[in-house]
Short mmCIF file of N, CA and C in Angstrom, two decimals:
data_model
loop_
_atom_site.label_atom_id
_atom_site.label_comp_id
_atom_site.label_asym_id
_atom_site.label_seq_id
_atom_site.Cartn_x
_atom_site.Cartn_y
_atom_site.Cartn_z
N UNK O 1 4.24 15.98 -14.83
CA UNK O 1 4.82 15.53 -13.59
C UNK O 1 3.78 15.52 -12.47
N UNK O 2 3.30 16.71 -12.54
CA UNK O 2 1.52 16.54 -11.40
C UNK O 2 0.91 15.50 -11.34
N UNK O 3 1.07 14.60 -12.78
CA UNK O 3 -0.08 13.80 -12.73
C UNK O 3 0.35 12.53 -12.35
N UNK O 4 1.44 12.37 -12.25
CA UNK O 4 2.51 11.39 -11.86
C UNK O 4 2.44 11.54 -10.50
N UNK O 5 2.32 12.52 -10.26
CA UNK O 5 2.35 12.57 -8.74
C UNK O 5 1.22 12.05 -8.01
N UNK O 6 0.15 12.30 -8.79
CA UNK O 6 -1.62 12.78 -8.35
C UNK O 6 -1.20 11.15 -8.11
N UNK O 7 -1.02 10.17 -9.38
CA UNK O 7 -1.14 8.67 -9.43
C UNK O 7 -0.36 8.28 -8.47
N UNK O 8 0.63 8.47 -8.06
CA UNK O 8 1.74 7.87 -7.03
C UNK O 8 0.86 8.45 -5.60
N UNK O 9 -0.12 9.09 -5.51
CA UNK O 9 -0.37 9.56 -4.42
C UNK O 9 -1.91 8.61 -4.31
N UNK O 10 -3.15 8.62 -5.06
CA UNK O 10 -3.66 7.38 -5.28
C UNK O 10 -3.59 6.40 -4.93
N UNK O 11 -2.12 5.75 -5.59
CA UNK O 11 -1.95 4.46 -5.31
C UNK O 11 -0.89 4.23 -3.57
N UNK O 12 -0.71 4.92 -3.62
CA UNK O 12 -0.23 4.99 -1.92
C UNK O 12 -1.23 4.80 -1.41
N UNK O 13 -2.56 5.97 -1.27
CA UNK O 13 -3.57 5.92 -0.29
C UNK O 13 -4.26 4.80 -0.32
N UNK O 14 -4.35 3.85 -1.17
CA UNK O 14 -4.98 2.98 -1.74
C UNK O 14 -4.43 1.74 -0.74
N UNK O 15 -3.08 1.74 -0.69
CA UNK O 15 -1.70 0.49 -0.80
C UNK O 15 -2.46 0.93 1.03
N UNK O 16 -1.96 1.94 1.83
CA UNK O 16 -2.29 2.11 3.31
C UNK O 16 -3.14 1.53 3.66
N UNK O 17 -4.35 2.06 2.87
CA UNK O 17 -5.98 1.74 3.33
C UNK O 17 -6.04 0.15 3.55
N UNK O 18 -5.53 -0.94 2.26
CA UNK O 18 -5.46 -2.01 2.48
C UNK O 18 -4.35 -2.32 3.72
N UNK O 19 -3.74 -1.86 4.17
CA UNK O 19 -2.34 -2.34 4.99
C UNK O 19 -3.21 -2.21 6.05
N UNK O 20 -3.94 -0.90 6.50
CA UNK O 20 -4.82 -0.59 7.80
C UNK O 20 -5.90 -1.65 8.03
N UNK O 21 -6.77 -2.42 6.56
CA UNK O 21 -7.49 -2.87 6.71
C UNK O 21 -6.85 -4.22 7.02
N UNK O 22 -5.91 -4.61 6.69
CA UNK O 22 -5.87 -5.82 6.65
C UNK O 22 -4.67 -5.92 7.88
N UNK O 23 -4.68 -5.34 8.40
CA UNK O 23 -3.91 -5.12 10.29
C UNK O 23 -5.01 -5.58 10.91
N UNK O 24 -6.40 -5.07 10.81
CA UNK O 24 -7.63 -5.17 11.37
C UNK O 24 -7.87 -6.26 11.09
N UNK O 25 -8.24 -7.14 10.11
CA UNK O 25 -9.37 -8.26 9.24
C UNK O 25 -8.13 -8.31 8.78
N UNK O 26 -7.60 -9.48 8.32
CA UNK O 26 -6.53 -10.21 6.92
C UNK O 26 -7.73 -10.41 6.05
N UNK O 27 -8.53 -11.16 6.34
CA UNK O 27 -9.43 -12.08 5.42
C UNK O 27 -9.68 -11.16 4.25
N UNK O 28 -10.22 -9.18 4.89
CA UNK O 28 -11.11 -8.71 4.28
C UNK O 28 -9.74 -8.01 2.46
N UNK O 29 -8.55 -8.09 3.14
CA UNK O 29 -7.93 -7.82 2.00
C UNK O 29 -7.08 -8.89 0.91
N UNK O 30 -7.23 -10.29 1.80
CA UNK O 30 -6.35 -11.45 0.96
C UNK O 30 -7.30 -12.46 1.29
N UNK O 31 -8.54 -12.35 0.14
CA UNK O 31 -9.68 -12.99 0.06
C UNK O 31 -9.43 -13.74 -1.24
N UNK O 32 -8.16 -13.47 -1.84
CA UNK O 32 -7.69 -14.59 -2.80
C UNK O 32 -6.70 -15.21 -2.70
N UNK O 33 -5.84 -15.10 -1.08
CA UNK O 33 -5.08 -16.61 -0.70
C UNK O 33 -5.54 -17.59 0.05
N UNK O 34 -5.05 -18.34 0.27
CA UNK O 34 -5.39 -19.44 1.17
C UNK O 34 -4.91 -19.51 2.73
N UNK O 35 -3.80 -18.61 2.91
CA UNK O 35 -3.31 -18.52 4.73
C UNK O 35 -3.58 -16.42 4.87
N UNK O 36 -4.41 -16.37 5.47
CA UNK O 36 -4.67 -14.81 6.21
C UNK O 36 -3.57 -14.89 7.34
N UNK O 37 -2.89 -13.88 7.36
CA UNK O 37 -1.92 -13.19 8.52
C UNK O 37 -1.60 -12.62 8.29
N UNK O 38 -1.12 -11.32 9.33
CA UNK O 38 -0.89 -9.77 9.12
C UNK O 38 0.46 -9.79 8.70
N UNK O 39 1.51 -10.36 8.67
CA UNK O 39 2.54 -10.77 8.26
C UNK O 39 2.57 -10.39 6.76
N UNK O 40 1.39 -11.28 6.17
CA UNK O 40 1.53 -11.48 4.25
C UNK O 40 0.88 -10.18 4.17
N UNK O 41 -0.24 -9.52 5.10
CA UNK O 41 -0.76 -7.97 4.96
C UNK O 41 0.35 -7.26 4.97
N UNK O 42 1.25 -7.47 5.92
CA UNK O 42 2.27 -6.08 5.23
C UNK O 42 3.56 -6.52 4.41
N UNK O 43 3.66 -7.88 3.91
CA UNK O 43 4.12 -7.80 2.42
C UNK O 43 3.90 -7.41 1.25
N UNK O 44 1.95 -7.81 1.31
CA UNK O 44 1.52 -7.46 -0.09
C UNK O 44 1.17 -6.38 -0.06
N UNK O 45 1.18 -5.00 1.51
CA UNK O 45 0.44 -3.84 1.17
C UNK O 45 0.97 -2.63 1.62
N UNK O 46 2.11 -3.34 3.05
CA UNK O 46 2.31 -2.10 3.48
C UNK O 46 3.76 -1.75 3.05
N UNK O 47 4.73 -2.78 2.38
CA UNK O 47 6.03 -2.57 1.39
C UNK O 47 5.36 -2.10 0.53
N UNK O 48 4.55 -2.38 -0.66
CA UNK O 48 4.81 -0.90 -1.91
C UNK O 48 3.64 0.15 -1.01
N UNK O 49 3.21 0.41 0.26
CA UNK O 49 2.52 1.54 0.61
C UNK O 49 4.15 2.15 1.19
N UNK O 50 5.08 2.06 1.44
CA UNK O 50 6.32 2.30 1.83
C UNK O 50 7.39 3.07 0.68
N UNK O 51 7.24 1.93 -0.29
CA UNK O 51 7.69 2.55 -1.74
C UNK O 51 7.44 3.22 -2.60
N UNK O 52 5.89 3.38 -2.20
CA UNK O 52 5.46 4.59 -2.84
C UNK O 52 5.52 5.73 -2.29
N UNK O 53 5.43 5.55 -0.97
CA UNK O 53 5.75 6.45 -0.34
C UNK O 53 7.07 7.43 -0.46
N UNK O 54 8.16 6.76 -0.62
CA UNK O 54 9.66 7.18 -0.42
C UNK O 54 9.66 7.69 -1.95
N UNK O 55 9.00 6.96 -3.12
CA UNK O 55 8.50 7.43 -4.43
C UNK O 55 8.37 9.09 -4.81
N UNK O 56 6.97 8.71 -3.57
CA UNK O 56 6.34 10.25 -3.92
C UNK O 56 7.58 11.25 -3.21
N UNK O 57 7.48 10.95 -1.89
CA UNK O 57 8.64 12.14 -1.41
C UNK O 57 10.04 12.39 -2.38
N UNK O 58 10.48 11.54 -3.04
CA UNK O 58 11.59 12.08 -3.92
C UNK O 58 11.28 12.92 -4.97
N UNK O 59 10.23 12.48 -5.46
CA UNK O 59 9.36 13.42 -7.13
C UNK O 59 9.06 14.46 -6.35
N UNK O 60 8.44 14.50 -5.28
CA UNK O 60 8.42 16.16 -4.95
C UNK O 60 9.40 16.79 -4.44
N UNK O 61 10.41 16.25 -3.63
CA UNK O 61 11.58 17.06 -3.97
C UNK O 61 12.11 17.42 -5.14
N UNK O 62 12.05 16.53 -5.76
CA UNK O 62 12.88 16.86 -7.17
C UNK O 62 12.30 17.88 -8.16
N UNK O 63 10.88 17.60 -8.52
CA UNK O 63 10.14 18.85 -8.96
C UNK O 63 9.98 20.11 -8.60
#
């Protein structure tokens, strides 16, 4: 279950970092679409940085 966690916690910090970066720069995180806007940045980064989020907080309650 730790390690489930360790990964859900990973991929959160991961999912933010892009959401933060791409609040700042679009370009520098959706350098493989064709329209940059912070809009599609927090579709593609900061919803599952959200869901993982609400993720992790349930597994550690529950554990």
């Amino acid at each position: 279950m730790e390690t489930l966690i360790a990964a859900i916690n990973i991929l959160f910090f991961t999912a933010l970092l892009g959401a933060i970066l791409g609040l700042i720069r679009p370009v520098i995180v959706l350098w493989f679409m064709h329209r940059f806007n912070r809009m599609t940045v927090l579709k593609c980064y900061g919803l599952p940085a959200a869901i993982l989020y609400s993720l992790k907080l349930a597994l550690t309650q529950w554990a």
